Amino acid sequence: MYMKIKRLIDTILSLIGLIVLSPIYVILIIAIKFDSRGPVLFKQKRVGISKTHFNVLKFRTMRIDTPKDTPTHLLNSPDQYITKMGKFMRKTSLDELPQILNIFVGQMSIIGPRPALWNQHDLIAERDKYGANDVLPGLTGWAQINGRDELPIDVKAKLDGEYVEKISFRMDVKCFFGTIVSIVKSDGFVEGGTGVMKEVESSKESSSS
């Protein structure tokens, strides 16, 4: 029952978001065009509900010569590809705003597991263990407020599974406001990082032994 209500909430809030945030969209579009050469929007094939594919929308944050379909953490020196405006948008998550349109048309939800790249087979396989591929991916989710870029893939997938297990209006509200706090504090943001938390812990263990 809640899933039907959840979809209704997504539709209403995404429509309001598109209208209310339109001035910010205009400002960001102008800033992106002035900052670097290339299109304003960036489309990328991602994994949706039941492992179907769709094109996620983002404001472009990287140069047009960046290798395609490569997760940022797998790039050599990712900073060399990120634009000045892009660095700001990625840190504040403003680059994700166009995904409100993905939510409005039903490809995503406001809250849910972040959509994996189509070729992130390790993450997709881990999520299969917890049924996390069987719900709409989200703009933000439980994993995003519990580590974000710092989380290794197995932990991220487990947190996505926890969300699926406890999915409810209360859980969604908790994720929503938790995301606002995380963005303000820049919690868990590591440029180009996945599994950084594990690496830091390993280095600490090595230095103490």
mmCIF file with all atom_site columns, C-alpha atoms in Angstrom:
data_model
loop_
_atom_site.group_PDB
_atom_site.id
_atom_site.type_symbol
_atom_site.label_atom_id
_atom_site.label_alt_id
_atom_site.label_comp_id
_atom_site.label_asym_id
_atom_site.label_entity_id
_atom_site.label_seq_id
_atom_site.pdbx_PDB_ins_code
_atom_site.Cartn_x
_atom_site.Cartn_y
_atom_site.Cartn_z
_atom_site.occupancy
_atom_site.B_iso_or_equiv
_atom_site.pdbx_formal_charge
_atom_site.auth_seq_id
_atom_site.auth_comp_id
_atom_site.auth_asym_id
_atom_site.auth_atom_id
_atom_site.pdbx_PDB_model_num
ATOM 1   C CA . MET A 1 1   ? 0.000  0.000   0.000   1.00 0.00 ? 1   MET A CA 1
ATOM 2   C CA . TYR A 1 2   ? 2.741  2.444   0.916   1.00 0.00 ? 2   TYR A CA 1
ATOM 3   C CA . MET A 1 3   ? 4.469  1.966   -2.458  1.00 0.00 ? 3   MET A CA 1
ATOM 4   C CA . LYS A 1 4   ? 1.436  3.477   -4.238  1.00 0.00 ? 4   LYS A CA 1
ATOM 5   C CA . ILE A 1 5   ? 1.422  6.400   -1.808  1.00 0.00 ? 5   ILE A CA 1
ATOM 6   C CA . LYS A 1 6   ? 5.185  6.736   -2.243  1.00 0.00 ? 6   LYS A CA 1
ATOM 7   C CA . ARG A 1 7   ? 4.786  7.076   -6.009  1.00 0.00 ? 7   ARG A CA 1
ATOM 8   C CA . LEU A 1 8   ? 2.080  9.730   -5.556  1.00 0.00 ? 8   LEU A CA 1
ATOM 9   C CA . ILE A 1 9   ? 4.334  11.664  -3.166  1.00 0.00 ? 9   ILE A CA 1
ATOM 10  C CA . ASP A 1 10  ? 7.195  11.416  -5.679  1.00 0.00 ? 10  ASP A CA 1
ATOM 11  C CA . THR A 1 11  ? 5.022  12.794  -8.482  1.00 0.00 ? 11  THR A CA 1
ATOM 12  C CA . ILE A 1 12  ? 3.656  15.719  -6.476  1.00 0.00 ? 12  ILE A CA 1
ATOM 13  C CA . LEU A 1 13  ? 6.967  16.716  -4.856  1.00 0.00 ? 13  LEU A CA 1
ATOM 14  C CA . SER A 1 14  ? 8.948  16.393  -8.093  1.00 0.00 ? 14  SER A CA 1
ATOM 15  C CA . LEU A 1 15  ? 6.470  18.632  -9.926  1.00 0.00 ? 15  LEU A CA 1
ATOM 16  C CA . ILE A 1 16  ? 6.688  21.217  -7.128  1.00 0.00 ? 16  ILE A CA 1
ATOM 17  C CA . GLY A 1 17  ? 10.481 20.884  -7.181  1.00 0.00 ? 17  GLY A CA 1
ATOM 18  C CA . LEU A 1 18  ? 10.694 21.519  -10.921 1.00 0.00 ? 18  LEU A CA 1
ATOM 19  C CA . ILE A 1 19  ? 8.646  24.707  -10.531 1.00 0.00 ? 19  ILE A CA 1
ATOM 20  C CA . VAL A 1 20  ? 10.197 26.062  -7.326  1.00 0.00 ? 20  VAL A CA 1
ATOM 21  C CA . LEU A 1 21  ? 13.789 25.280  -8.311  1.00 0.00 ? 21  LEU A CA 1
ATOM 22  C CA . SER A 1 22  ? 13.502 26.653  -11.865 1.00 0.00 ? 22  SER A CA 1
ATOM 23  C CA . PRO A 1 23  ? 15.430 29.884  -10.974 1.00 0.00 ? 23  PRO A CA 1
ATOM 24  C CA . ILE A 1 24  ? 18.312 27.768  -9.612  1.00 0.00 ? 24  ILE A CA 1
ATOM 25  C CA . TYR A 1 25  ? 18.247 25.672  -12.794 1.00 0.00 ? 25  TYR A CA 1
ATOM 26  C CA . VAL A 1 26  ? 18.629 28.840  -14.880 1.00 0.00 ? 26  VAL A CA 1
ATOM 27  C CA . ILE A 1 27  ? 21.547 30.106  -12.763 1.00 0.00 ? 27  ILE A CA 1
ATOM 28  C CA . LEU A 1 28  ? 23.351 26.757  -12.934 1.00 0.00 ? 28  LEU A CA 1
ATOM 29  C CA . ILE A 1 29  ? 22.800 26.451  -16.698 1.00 0.00 ? 29  ILE A CA 1
ATOM 30  C CA . ILE A 1 30  ? 24.354 29.887  -17.287 1.00 0.00 ? 30  ILE A CA 1
ATOM 31  C CA . ALA A 1 31  ? 27.271 29.109  -14.936 1.00 0.00 ? 31  ALA A CA 1
ATOM 32  C CA . ILE A 1 32  ? 27.992 25.776  -16.646 1.00 0.00 ? 32  ILE A CA 1
ATOM 33  C CA . LYS A 1 33  ? 27.985 27.348  -20.123 1.00 0.00 ? 33  LYS A CA 1
ATOM 34  C CA . PHE A 1 34  ? 30.388 30.088  -19.023 1.00 0.00 ? 34  PHE A CA 1
ATOM 35  C CA . ASP A 1 35  ? 32.665 27.662  -17.171 1.00 0.00 ? 35  ASP A CA 1
ATOM 36  C CA . SER A 1 36  ? 33.429 25.099  -19.877 1.00 0.00 ? 36  SER A CA 1
ATOM 37  C CA . ARG A 1 37  ? 32.696 23.925  -23.405 1.00 0.00 ? 37  ARG A CA 1
ATOM 38  C CA . GLY A 1 38  ? 30.011 21.290  -23.893 1.00 0.00 ? 38  GLY A CA 1
ATOM 39  C CA . PRO A 1 39  ? 26.339 20.520  -23.187 1.00 0.00 ? 39  PRO A CA 1
ATOM 40  C CA . VAL A 1 40  ? 24.626 21.561  -19.962 1.00 0.00 ? 40  VAL A CA 1
ATOM 41  C CA . LEU A 1 41  ? 23.096 18.163  -19.251 1.00 0.00 ? 41  LEU A CA 1
ATOM 42  C CA . PHE A 1 42  ? 24.866 14.833  -18.989 1.00 0.00 ? 42  PHE A CA 1
ATOM 43  C CA . LYS A 1 43  ? 23.056 11.549  -19.680 1.00 0.00 ? 43  LYS A CA 1
ATOM 44  C CA . GLN A 1 44  ? 24.359 8.282   -18.349 1.00 0.00 ? 44  GLN A CA 1
ATOM 45  C CA . LYS A 1 45  ? 22.978 4.732   -18.591 1.00 0.00 ? 45  LYS A CA 1
ATOM 46  C CA . ARG A 1 46  ? 22.038 3.486   -15.145 1.00 0.00 ? 46  ARG A CA 1
ATOM 47  C CA . VAL A 1 47  ? 20.298 0.498   -13.588 1.00 0.00 ? 47  VAL A CA 1
ATOM 48  C CA . GLY A 1 48  ? 16.660 1.014   -12.647 1.00 0.00 ? 48  GLY A CA 1
ATOM 49  C CA . ILE A 1 49  ? 14.013 -1.152  -11.018 1.00 0.00 ? 49  ILE A CA 1
ATOM 50  C CA . SER A 1 50  ? 14.340 -4.882  -11.799 1.00 0.00 ? 50  SER A CA 1
ATOM 51  C CA . LYS A 1 51  ? 17.723 -4.131  -13.440 1.00 0.00 ? 51  LYS A CA 1
ATOM 52  C CA . THR A 1 52  ? 16.164 -2.334  -16.389 1.00 0.00 ? 52  THR A CA 1
ATOM 53  C CA . HIS A 1 53  ? 18.250 0.478   -17.890 1.00 0.00 ? 53  HIS A CA 1
ATOM 54  C CA . PHE A 1 54  ? 17.418 4.177   -18.146 1.00 0.00 ? 54  PHE A CA 1
ATOM 55  C CA . ASN A 1 55  ? 19.281 7.427   -18.748 1.00 0.00 ? 55  ASN A CA 1
ATOM 56  C CA . VAL A 1 56  ? 19.894 9.361   -15.552 1.00 0.00 ? 56  VAL A CA 1
ATOM 57  C CA . LEU A 1 57  ? 20.125 13.140  -15.956 1.00 0.00 ? 57  LEU A CA 1
ATOM 58  C CA . LYS A 1 58  ? 22.777 15.300  -14.338 1.00 0.00 ? 58  LYS A CA 1
ATOM 59  C CA . PHE A 1 59  ? 24.246 18.730  -14.813 1.00 0.00 ? 59  PHE A CA 1
ATOM 60  C CA . ARG A 1 60  ? 27.572 18.211  -16.556 1.00 0.00 ? 60  ARG A CA 1
ATOM 61  C CA . THR A 1 61  ? 30.464 18.499  -14.093 1.00 0.00 ? 61  THR A CA 1
ATOM 62  C CA . MET A 1 62  ? 33.308 17.068  -16.190 1.00 0.00 ? 62  MET A CA 1
ATOM 63  C CA . ARG A 1 63  ? 35.088 17.974  -19.403 1.00 0.00 ? 63  ARG A CA 1
ATOM 64  C CA . ILE A 1 64  ? 33.756 16.503  -22.634 1.00 0.00 ? 64  ILE A CA 1
ATOM 65  C CA . ASP A 1 65  ? 36.951 14.478  -23.132 1.00 0.00 ? 65  ASP A CA 1
ATOM 66  C CA . THR A 1 66  ? 36.360 12.444  -19.938 1.00 0.00 ? 66  THR A CA 1
ATOM 67  C CA . PRO A 1 67  ? 36.319 8.636   -20.579 1.00 0.00 ? 67  PRO A CA 1
ATOM 68  C CA . LYS A 1 68  ? 32.715 7.442   -20.948 1.00 0.00 ? 68  LYS A CA 1
ATOM 69  C CA . ASP A 1 69  ? 30.914 5.075   -18.581 1.00 0.00 ? 69  ASP A CA 1
ATOM 70  C CA . THR A 1 70  ? 33.805 5.029   -16.132 1.00 0.00 ? 70  THR A CA 1
ATOM 71  C CA . PRO A 1 71  ? 33.032 5.581   -12.425 1.00 0.00 ? 71  PRO A CA 1
ATOM 72  C CA . THR A 1 72  ? 34.925 8.610   -11.112 1.00 0.00 ? 72  THR A CA 1
ATOM 73  C CA . HIS A 1 73  ? 36.845 6.489   -8.600  1.00 0.00 ? 73  HIS A CA 1
ATOM 74  C CA . LEU A 1 74  ? 38.278 4.385   -11.447 1.00 0.00 ? 74  LEU A CA 1
ATOM 75  C CA . LEU A 1 75  ? 39.684 7.368   -13.344 1.00 0.00 ? 75  LEU A CA 1
ATOM 76  C CA . ASN A 1 76  ? 43.357 8.238   -13.072 1.00 0.00 ? 76  ASN A CA 1
ATOM 77  C CA . SER A 1 77  ? 43.524 11.646  -11.357 1.00 0.00 ? 77  SER A CA 1
ATOM 78  C CA . PRO A 1 78  ? 39.778 12.440  -11.668 1.00 0.00 ? 78  PRO A CA 1
ATOM 79  C CA . ASP A 1 79  ? 40.394 16.059  -10.641 1.00 0.00 ? 79  ASP A CA 1
ATOM 80  C CA . GLN A 1 80  ? 41.917 16.750  -14.048 1.00 0.00 ? 80  GLN A CA 1
ATOM 81  C CA . TYR A 1 81  ? 38.540 16.103  -15.696 1.00 0.00 ? 81  TYR A CA 1
ATOM 82  C CA . ILE A 1 82  ? 36.279 17.955  -13.254 1.00 0.00 ? 82  ILE A CA 1
ATOM 83  C CA . THR A 1 83  ? 35.428 21.552  -14.125 1.00 0.00 ? 83  THR A CA 1
ATOM 84  C CA . LYS A 1 84  ? 35.579 24.394  -11.596 1.00 0.00 ? 84  LYS A CA 1
ATOM 85  C CA . MET A 1 85  ? 31.794 24.674  -11.541 1.00 0.00 ? 85  MET A CA 1
ATOM 86  C CA . GLY A 1 86  ? 31.563 20.902  -11.479 1.00 0.00 ? 86  GLY A CA 1
ATOM 87  C CA . LYS A 1 87  ? 33.625 20.642  -8.318  1.00 0.00 ? 87  LYS A CA 1
ATOM 88  C CA . PHE A 1 88  ? 31.204 22.943  -6.507  1.00 0.00 ? 88  PHE A CA 1
ATOM 89  C CA . MET A 1 89  ? 28.111 21.179  -7.834  1.00 0.00 ? 89  MET A CA 1
ATOM 90  C CA . ARG A 1 90  ? 29.406 17.712  -6.937  1.00 0.00 ? 90  ARG A CA 1
ATOM 91  C CA . LYS A 1 91  ? 30.263 18.743  -3.380  1.00 0.00 ? 91  LYS A CA 1
ATOM 92  C CA . THR A 1 92  ? 26.819 20.322  -2.867  1.00 0.00 ? 92  THR A CA 1
ATOM 93  C CA . SER A 1 93  ? 24.994 17.628  -4.913  1.00 0.00 ? 93  SER A CA 1
ATOM 94  C CA . LEU A 1 94  ? 23.481 20.341  -7.143  1.00 0.00 ? 94  LEU A CA 1
ATOM 95  C CA . ASP A 1 95  ? 24.530 18.292  -10.176 1.00 0.00 ? 95  ASP A CA 1
ATOM 96  C CA . GLU A 1 96  ? 21.819 15.784  -9.232  1.00 0.00 ? 96  GLU A CA 1
ATOM 97  C CA . LEU A 1 97  ? 18.930 18.280  -9.554  1.00 0.00 ? 97  LEU A CA 1
ATOM 98  C CA . PRO A 1 98  ? 17.934 17.279  -13.123 1.00 0.00 ? 98  PRO A CA 1
ATOM 99  C CA . GLN A 1 99  ? 17.061 13.842  -11.724 1.00 0.00 ? 99  GLN A CA 1
ATOM 100 C CA . ILE A 1 100 ? 13.880 15.436  -10.413 1.00 0.00 ? 100 ILE A CA 1
ATOM 101 C CA . LEU A 1 101 ? 12.668 14.948  -13.993 1.00 0.00 ? 101 LEU A CA 1
ATOM 102 C CA . ASN A 1 102 ? 13.628 11.247  -13.787 1.00 0.00 ? 102 ASN A CA 1
ATOM 103 C CA . ILE A 1 103 ? 11.507 11.086  -10.639 1.00 0.00 ? 103 ILE A CA 1
ATOM 104 C CA . PHE A 1 104 ? 8.554  12.863  -12.246 1.00 0.00 ? 104 PHE A CA 1
ATOM 105 C CA . VAL A 1 105 ? 8.394  10.414  -15.174 1.00 0.00 ? 105 VAL A CA 1
ATOM 106 C CA . GLY A 1 106 ? 8.648  7.387   -12.852 1.00 0.00 ? 106 GLY A CA 1
ATOM 107 C CA . GLN A 1 107 ? 12.191 6.173   -13.518 1.00 0.00 ? 107 GLN A CA 1
ATOM 108 C CA . MET A 1 108 ? 13.365 7.082   -10.024 1.00 0.00 ? 108 MET A CA 1
ATOM 109 C CA . SER A 1 109 ? 12.051 7.854   -6.559  1.00 0.00 ? 109 SER A CA 1
ATOM 110 C CA . ILE A 1 110 ? 13.081 10.636  -4.196  1.00 0.00 ? 110 ILE A CA 1
ATOM 111 C CA . ILE A 1 111 ? 14.343 8.037   -1.719  1.00 0.00 ? 111 ILE A CA 1
ATOM 112 C CA . GLY A 1 112 ? 15.914 4.719   -2.706  1.00 0.00 ? 112 GLY A CA 1
ATOM 113 C CA . PRO A 1 113 ? 19.235 3.066   -3.519  1.00 0.00 ? 113 PRO A CA 1
ATOM 114 C CA . ARG A 1 114 ? 21.346 5.304   -5.755  1.00 0.00 ? 114 ARG A CA 1
ATOM 115 C CA . PRO A 1 115 ? 21.191 3.956   -9.352  1.00 0.00 ? 115 PRO A CA 1
ATOM 116 C CA . ALA A 1 116 ? 24.295 1.981   -10.260 1.00 0.00 ? 116 ALA A CA 1
ATOM 117 C CA . LEU A 1 117 ? 26.129 2.423   -13.544 1.00 0.00 ? 117 LEU A CA 1
ATOM 118 C CA . TRP A 1 118 ? 25.118 -0.295  -16.026 1.00 0.00 ? 118 TRP A CA 1
ATOM 119 C CA . ASN A 1 119 ? 28.650 -1.748  -15.837 1.00 0.00 ? 119 ASN A CA 1
ATOM 120 C CA . GLN A 1 120 ? 29.034 -1.708  -12.034 1.00 0.00 ? 120 GLN A CA 1
ATOM 121 C CA . HIS A 1 121 ? 28.453 -5.459  -11.976 1.00 0.00 ? 121 HIS A CA 1
ATOM 122 C CA . ASP A 1 122 ? 29.956 -5.908  -8.505  1.00 0.00 ? 122 ASP A CA 1
ATOM 123 C CA . LEU A 1 123 ? 27.518 -3.454  -6.916  1.00 0.00 ? 123 LEU A CA 1
ATOM 124 C CA . ILE A 1 124 ? 24.555 -4.840  -8.866  1.00 0.00 ? 124 ILE A CA 1
ATOM 125 C CA . ALA A 1 125 ? 25.415 -8.397  -7.779  1.00 0.00 ? 125 ALA A CA 1
ATOM 126 C CA . GLU A 1 126 ? 25.748 -7.357  -4.126  1.00 0.00 ? 126 GLU A CA 1
ATOM 127 C CA . ARG A 1 127 ? 22.383 -5.586  -4.232  1.00 0.00 ? 127 ARG A CA 1
ATOM 128 C CA . ASP A 1 128 ? 20.775 -8.743  -5.627  1.00 0.00 ? 128 ASP A CA 1
ATOM 129 C CA . LYS A 1 129 ? 21.545 -10.435 -2.299  1.00 0.00 ? 129 LYS A CA 1
ATOM 130 C CA . TYR A 1 130 ? 19.318 -7.936  -0.498  1.00 0.00 ? 130 TYR A CA 1
ATOM 131 C CA . GLY A 1 131 ? 16.575 -7.307  -3.067  1.00 0.00 ? 131 GLY A CA 1
ATOM 132 C CA . ALA A 1 132 ? 17.826 -3.756  -3.533  1.00 0.00 ? 132 ALA A CA 1
ATOM 133 C CA . ASN A 1 133 ? 17.479 -3.987  -7.322  1.00 0.00 ? 133 ASN A CA 1
ATOM 134 C CA . ASP A 1 134 ? 13.733 -4.612  -6.984  1.00 0.00 ? 134 ASP A CA 1
ATOM 135 C CA . VAL A 1 135 ? 12.752 -1.054  -5.998  1.00 0.00 ? 135 VAL A CA 1
ATOM 136 C CA . LEU A 1 136 ? 13.014 2.263   -7.824  1.00 0.00 ? 136 LEU A CA 1
ATOM 137 C CA . PRO A 1 137 ? 16.455 3.837   -7.432  1.00 0.00 ? 137 PRO A CA 1
ATOM 138 C CA . GLY A 1 138 ? 16.508 7.128   -5.565  1.00 0.00 ? 138 GLY A CA 1
ATOM 139 C CA . LEU A 1 139 ? 17.880 10.640  -5.661  1.00 0.00 ? 139 LEU A CA 1
ATOM 140 C CA . THR A 1 140 ? 19.183 9.890   -2.187  1.00 0.00 ? 140 THR A CA 1
ATOM 141 C CA . GLY A 1 141 ? 18.960 6.984   0.222   1.00 0.00 ? 141 GLY A CA 1
ATOM 142 C CA . TRP A 1 142 ? 19.937 5.229   3.433   1.00 0.00 ? 142 TRP A CA 1
ATOM 143 C CA . ALA A 1 143 ? 23.499 4.556   2.259   1.00 0.00 ? 143 ALA A CA 1
ATOM 144 C CA . GLN A 1 144 ? 23.962 8.218   1.299   1.00 0.00 ? 144 GLN A CA 1
ATOM 145 C CA . ILE A 1 145 ? 23.377 9.408   4.864   1.00 0.00 ? 145 ILE A CA 1
ATOM 146 C CA . ASN A 1 146 ? 25.536 6.646   6.319   1.00 0.00 ? 146 ASN A CA 1
ATOM 147 C CA . GLY A 1 147 ? 28.806 7.152   4.532   1.00 0.00 ? 147 GLY A CA 1
ATOM 148 C CA . ARG A 1 148 ? 28.143 8.092   0.891   1.00 0.00 ? 148 ARG A CA 1
ATOM 149 C CA . ASP A 1 149 ? 31.447 7.916   -1.071  1.00 0.00 ? 149 ASP A CA 1
ATOM 150 C CA . GLU A 1 150 ? 33.334 6.493   1.910   1.00 0.00 ? 150 GLU A CA 1
ATOM 151 C CA . LEU A 1 151 ? 31.473 3.187   1.862   1.00 0.00 ? 151 LEU A CA 1
ATOM 152 C CA . PRO A 1 152 ? 32.925 0.016   0.313   1.00 0.00 ? 152 PRO A CA 1
ATOM 153 C CA . ILE A 1 153 ? 30.555 -1.713  -2.112  1.00 0.00 ? 153 ILE A CA 1
ATOM 154 C CA . ASP A 1 154 ? 29.527 -4.569  0.182   1.00 0.00 ? 154 ASP A CA 1
ATOM 155 C CA . VAL A 1 155 ? 28.574 -2.171  2.988   1.00 0.00 ? 155 VAL A CA 1
ATOM 156 C CA . LYS A 1 156 ? 26.726 0.144   0.598   1.00 0.00 ? 156 LYS A CA 1
ATOM 157 C CA . ALA A 1 157 ? 24.693 -2.780  -0.777  1.00 0.00 ? 157 ALA A CA 1
ATOM 158 C CA . LYS A 1 158 ? 23.878 -3.990  2.743   1.00 0.00 ? 158 LYS A CA 1
ATOM 159 C CA . LEU A 1 159 ? 22.606 -0.524  3.705   1.00 0.00 ? 159 LEU A CA 1
ATOM 160 C CA . ASP A 1 160 ? 20.488 -0.464  0.540   1.00 0.00 ? 160 ASP A CA 1
ATOM 161 C CA . GLY A 1 161 ? 19.090 -3.797  1.657   1.00 0.00 ? 161 GLY A CA 1
ATOM 162 C CA . GLU A 1 162 ? 18.275 -2.379  5.088   1.00 0.00 ? 162 GLU A CA 1
ATOM 163 C CA . TYR A 1 163 ? 16.330 0.395   3.383   1.00 0.00 ? 163 TYR A CA 1
ATOM 164 C CA . VAL A 1 164 ? 14.315 -2.097  1.322   1.00 0.00 ? 164 VAL A CA 1
ATOM 165 C CA . GLU A 1 165 ? 13.577 -4.153  4.436   1.00 0.00 ? 165 GLU A CA 1
ATOM 166 C CA . LYS A 1 166 ? 12.409 -1.133  6.452   1.00 0.00 ? 166 LYS A CA 1
ATOM 167 C CA . ILE A 1 167 ? 10.845 0.897   3.637   1.00 0.00 ? 167 ILE A CA 1
ATOM 168 C CA . SER A 1 168 ? 8.111  3.153   5.011   1.00 0.00 ? 168 SER A CA 1
ATOM 169 C CA . PHE A 1 169 ? 7.038  6.785   5.167   1.00 0.00 ? 169 PHE A CA 1
ATOM 170 C CA . ARG A 1 170 ? 8.992  7.208   8.395   1.00 0.00 ? 170 ARG A CA 1
ATOM 171 C CA . MET A 1 171 ? 12.146 5.748   6.819   1.00 0.00 ? 171 MET A CA 1
ATOM 172 C CA . ASP A 1 172 ? 11.812 8.029   3.787   1.00 0.00 ? 172 ASP A CA 1
ATOM 173 C CA . VAL A 1 173 ? 11.410 11.116  5.964   1.00 0.00 ? 173 VAL A CA 1
ATOM 174 C CA . LYS A 1 174 ? 14.477 10.083  7.961   1.00 0.00 ? 174 LYS A CA 1
ATOM 175 C CA . CYS A 1 175 ? 16.520 9.714   4.754   1.00 0.00 ? 175 CYS A CA 1
ATOM 176 C CA . PHE A 1 176 ? 15.233 13.011  3.358   1.00 0.00 ? 176 PHE A CA 1
ATOM 177 C CA . PHE A 1 177 ? 16.190 15.147  6.328   1.00 0.00 ? 177 PHE A CA 1
ATOM 178 C CA . GLY A 1 178 ? 19.359 13.125  6.903   1.00 0.00 ? 178 GLY A CA 1
ATOM 179 C CA . THR A 1 179 ? 20.411 14.016  3.368   1.00 0.00 ? 179 THR A CA 1
ATOM 180 C CA . ILE A 1 180 ? 19.961 17.733  4.019   1.00 0.00 ? 180 ILE A CA 1
ATOM 181 C CA . VAL A 1 181 ? 22.198 17.474  7.085   1.00 0.00 ? 181 VAL A CA 1
ATOM 182 C CA . SER A 1 182 ? 24.802 15.436  5.161   1.00 0.00 ? 182 SER A CA 1
ATOM 183 C CA . ILE A 1 183 ? 24.920 17.967  2.313   1.00 0.00 ? 183 ILE A CA 1
ATOM 184 C CA . VAL A 1 184 ? 25.313 20.916  4.685   1.00 0.00 ? 184 VAL A CA 1
ATOM 185 C CA . LYS A 1 185 ? 28.125 19.141  6.543   1.00 0.00 ? 185 LYS A CA 1
ATOM 186 C CA . SER A 1 186 ? 29.591 17.512  3.379   1.00 0.00 ? 186 SER A CA 1
ATOM 187 C CA . ASP A 1 187 ? 29.536 14.205  5.268   1.00 0.00 ? 187 ASP A CA 1
ATOM 188 C CA . GLY A 1 188 ? 30.992 11.258  3.399   1.00 0.00 ? 188 GLY A CA 1
ATOM 189 C CA . PHE A 1 189 ? 31.960 13.242  0.308   1.00 0.00 ? 189 PHE A CA 1
ATOM 190 C CA . VAL A 1 190 ? 35.262 12.075  -1.171  1.00 0.00 ? 190 VAL A CA 1
ATOM 191 C CA . GLU A 1 191 ? 35.949 13.149  -4.762  1.00 0.00 ? 191 GLU A CA 1
ATOM 192 C CA . GLY A 1 192 ? 36.410 10.018  -6.814  1.00 0.00 ? 192 GLY A CA 1
ATOM 193 C CA . GLY A 1 193 ? 36.095 7.861   -3.732  1.00 0.00 ? 193 GLY A CA 1
ATOM 194 C CA . THR A 1 194 ? 34.442 4.526   -3.177  1.00 0.00 ? 194 THR A CA 1
ATOM 195 C CA . GLY A 1 195 ? 35.464 2.447   -0.207  1.00 0.00 ? 195 GLY A CA 1
ATOM 196 C CA . VAL A 1 196 ? 37.649 5.192   1.233   1.00 0.00 ? 196 VAL A CA 1
ATOM 197 C CA . MET A 1 197 ? 36.414 4.416   4.730   1.00 0.00 ? 197 MET A CA 1
ATOM 198 C CA . LYS A 1 198 ? 37.798 0.880   4.435   1.00 0.00 ? 198 LYS A CA 1
ATOM 199 C CA . GLU A 1 199 ? 41.130 2.178   3.075   1.00 0.00 ? 199 GLU A CA 1
ATOM 200 C CA . VAL A 1 200 ? 41.503 4.651   5.938   1.00 0.00 ? 200 VAL A CA 1
ATOM 201 C CA . GLU A 1 201 ? 40.736 1.960   8.495   1.00 0.00 ? 201 GLU A CA 1
ATOM 202 C CA . SER A 1 202 ? 43.268 -0.396  6.850   1.00 0.00 ? 202 SER A CA 1
ATOM 203 C CA . SER A 1 203 ? 45.973 2.266   6.899   1.00 0.00 ? 203 SER A CA 1
ATOM 204 C CA . LYS A 1 204 ? 45.279 2.944   10.567  1.00 0.00 ? 204 LYS A CA 1
ATOM 205 C CA . GLU A 1 205 ? 45.577 -0.770  11.340  1.00 0.00 ? 205 GLU A CA 1
ATOM 206 C CA . SER A 1 206 ? 48.851 -0.964  9.401   1.00 0.00 ? 206 SER A CA 1
ATOM 207 C CA . SER A 1 207 ? 50.330 2.020   11.199  1.00 0.00 ? 207 SER A CA 1
ATOM 208 C CA . SER A 1 208 ? 49.356 0.668   14.609  1.00 0.00 ? 208 SER A CA 1
ATOM 209 C CA . SER A 1 209 ? 50.791 -2.801  14.002  1.00 0.00 ? 209 SER A CA 1
#
